[in-house]
Coordinates of N, CA and C in Angstrom, one line a residue:
M1 N -110.3 184.5 59.4 CA -108.9 184.9 59.6 C -108.2 184.8 58.1
S2 N -109.0 184.8 57.0 CA -108.5 184.8 55.6 C -107.9 186.1 55.3
Y3 N -108.1 187.1 56.0 CA -107.6 188.5 55.7 C -106.1 188.7 56.3
H4 N -105.7 187.6 57.0 CA -104.3 187.8 57.6 C -103.2 187.9 56.6
S5 N -102.4 188.8 56.7 CA -101.3 189.1 55.9 C -100.0 189.3 56.6
L6 N -99.0 188.4 56.6 CA -97.9 188.5 57.4 C -97.0 189.7 56.9
E7 N -97.0 189.9 55.7 CA -96.2 191.0 55.2 C -96.6 192.4 55.7
N8 N -97.9 192.5 55.7 CA -98.5 193.8 56.2 C -98.2 194.0 57.7
E9 N -98.3 192.9 58.4 CA -98.0 193.1 59.9 C -96.6 193.3 60.2
L10 N -95.7 192.5 59.4 CA -94.3 192.9 59.6 C -93.9 194.2 59.2
L11 N -94.5 194.8 58.2 CA -94.3 196.1 57.7 C -94.7 197.1 58.8
L12 N -95.8 196.9 59.3 CA -96.4 197.8 60.3 C -95.5 197.7 61.6
G13 N -95.1 196.5 62.0 CA -94.2 196.3 63.2 C -93.0 197.0 63.0
V14 N -92.2 196.9 61.8 CA -91.0 197.6 61.6 C -91.2 199.1 61.6
I15 N -92.3 199.6 61.1 CA -92.5 201.0 61.1 C -92.6 201.5 62.5
F16 N -93.4 200.8 63.4 CA -93.5 201.1 64.7 C -92.1 201.1 65.5
L17 N -91.4 200.0 65.2 CA -90.1 199.9 65.8 C -89.2 201.0 65.4
A18 N -89.2 201.4 64.1 CA -88.3 202.5 63.6 C -88.6 203.8 64.2
I19 N -90.0 204.1 64.4 CA -90.3 205.3 65.0 C -89.8 205.4 66.5
G20 N -90.0 204.2 67.2 CA -89.5 204.1 68.6 C -88.0 204.3 68.7
I21 N -87.2 203.7 67.7 CA -85.8 203.9 67.8 C -85.4 205.3 67.5
A22 N -86.0 205.9 66.5 CA -85.7 207.2 66.1 C -86.0 208.2 67.2
L23 N -87.1 208.0 67.9 CA -87.4 208.9 69.0 C -86.5 208.7 70.2
G24 N -86.1 207.5 70.5 CA -85.1 207.1 71.5 C -83.7 207.7 71.1
L25 N -83.3 207.7 69.9 CA -82.0 208.4 69.5 C -82.0 209.8 69.6
Y26 N -83.3 210.4 69.3 CA -83.5 211.8 69.5 C -83.3 212.2 70.9
V27 N -83.8 211.5 71.8 CA -83.7 211.8 73.3 C -82.3 211.6 73.7
I28 N -81.7 210.6 73.3 CA -80.3 210.3 73.7 C -79.3 211.4 73.2
H29 N -79.6 211.9 71.9 CA -78.8 213.0 71.3 C -79.0 214.3 72.2
N30 N -80.3 214.6 72.4 CA -80.5 215.8 73.2 C -79.9 215.7 74.7
W31 N -79.9 214.5 75.2 CA -79.4 214.3 76.5 C -77.9 214.4 76.6
S32 N -77.2 213.9 75.5 CA -75.8 214.0 75.4 C -75.3 215.3 75.2
T33 N -76.0 216.1 74.3 CA -75.6 217.5 74.1 C -75.8 218.4 75.3
G34 N -76.7 218.0 76.2 CA -76.9 218.8 77.4 C -76.0 218.4 78.5
G35 N -75.1 217.5 78.3 CA -74.1 217.1 79.3 C -74.4 215.9 80.1
F36 N -75.4 215.2 79.8 CA -75.8 214.1 80.5 C -76.4 214.4 81.9
G37 N -77.0 215.5 82.1 CA -77.5 216.0 83.3 C -78.9 215.3 83.5
S38 N -79.8 216.1 84.0 CA -81.1 215.6 84.3 C -81.9 215.4 83.0
L39 N -82.7 214.3 82.9 CA -83.4 214.0 81.6 C -84.7 214.7 81.8
Y40 N -85.1 215.7 80.9 CA -86.3 216.4 81.0 C -87.2 215.9 80.0
Q41 N -86.9 215.0 79.1 CA -87.8 214.5 78.0 C -88.3 213.2 78.4
V42 N -88.8 213.0 79.6 CA -89.4 211.7 80.0 C -90.6 211.3 79.3
Q43 N -91.4 212.3 78.9 CA -92.6 211.9 78.1 C -92.2 211.3 76.8
T44 N -91.3 211.9 76.1 CA -90.8 211.4 74.8 C -90.2 210.1 74.9
T45 N -89.4 209.8 76.0 CA -88.8 208.6 76.2 C -89.9 207.5 76.4
V46 N -90.9 207.8 77.1 CA -92.0 206.8 77.4 C -92.7 206.5 76.1
V47 N -92.9 207.5 75.2 CA -93.5 207.3 73.9 C -92.6 206.4 73.0
A48 N -91.3 206.7 73.1 CA -90.4 205.9 72.2 C -90.3 204.4 72.7
M49 N -90.4 204.1 74.0 CA -90.5 202.9 74.5 C -91.9 202.2 74.1
I50 N -93.0 202.9 74.1 CA -94.3 202.3 73.7 C -94.2 201.9 72.3
F51 N -93.8 202.8 71.4 CA -93.6 202.4 70.0 C -92.7 201.3 69.8
S52 N -91.6 201.2 70.5 CA -90.7 200.1 70.3 C -91.3 198.8 70.7
I53 N -92.0 198.7 71.9 CA -92.6 197.6 72.3 C -93.8 197.2 71.4
L54 N -94.5 198.2 70.9 CA -95.6 197.9 70.1 C -95.1 197.2 68.7
G55 N -94.0 197.8 68.2 CA -93.5 197.3 67.0 C -93.0 195.8 67.2
I56 N -92.3 195.5 68.3 CA -91.9 194.1 68.5 C -93.0 193.3 68.8
Q57 N -94.0 193.7 69.5 CA -95.3 192.9 69.7 C -96.0 192.5 68.4
T58 N -96.0 193.5 67.5 CA -96.7 193.4 66.2 C -96.0 192.4 65.4
I59 N -94.7 192.4 65.3 CA -93.9 191.5 64.6 C -94.1 190.1 65.1
F60 N -94.0 189.9 66.4 CA -94.1 188.5 66.9 C -95.5 188.1 66.9
S61 N -96.5 188.9 67.0 CA -97.8 188.3 66.9 C -98.2 188.0 65.4
G62 N -97.6 188.7 64.5 CA -97.9 188.3 63.1 C -97.2 187.1 62.8
M63 N -96.0 186.8 63.2 CA -95.4 185.5 63.0 C -96.2 184.4 63.7
F64 N -96.6 184.7 64.9 CA -97.4 183.5 65.6 C -98.7 183.2 64.9
L65 N -99.4 184.3 64.5 CA -100.7 184.0 63.8 C -100.4 183.3 62.4
S66 N -99.4 183.6 61.8 CA -99.0 183.0 60.5 C -98.7 181.4 60.8
L67 N -98.0 181.2 61.8 CA -97.7 179.7 62.2 C -99.1 179.1 62.5
L68 N -100.0 179.8 63.2 CA -101.2 179.0 63.5 C -102.1 178.8 62.3
L69 N -101.9 179.6 61.3 CA -102.8 179.4 60.1 C -102.2 178.6 59.0
L70 N -101.0 178.0 59.3 CA -100.4 177.1 58.3 C -101.3 175.9 58.1
N71 N -101.4 175.6 56.9 CA -102.2 174.3 56.5 C -101.3 173.1 56.6
K72 N -102.0 172.0 57.2 CA -101.1 170.8 57.4 C -101.0 170.1 56.1
G73 N -99.8 169.7 55.8 CA -99.6 169.0 54.5 C -100.2 167.5 54.6
D74 N -100.4 167.0 53.3 CA -100.8 165.6 53.3 C -99.7 164.7 53.4
N75 N -99.8 163.9 54.6 CA -98.7 162.9 54.8 C -99.2 161.5 54.4
R76 N -99.1 161.3 53.1 CA -99.5 160.0 52.6 C -98.4 159.1 52.4

């Protein structure tokens, strides 16, 4: 586990989350310009949710692994 880097995992998680949010906003914009009728972009919505969840999961798992890898200090 010496290759673990919190910064890289946080960056990757933020990138995934940003992609998910951007796709979600794109779907909401197209839906609003269509008069809030039927939602025809269900596949894009699911992909946006997957990217968002993957980003949040990557951020939290990176933090959790960093907490597990903390060295105990000398309590003398």
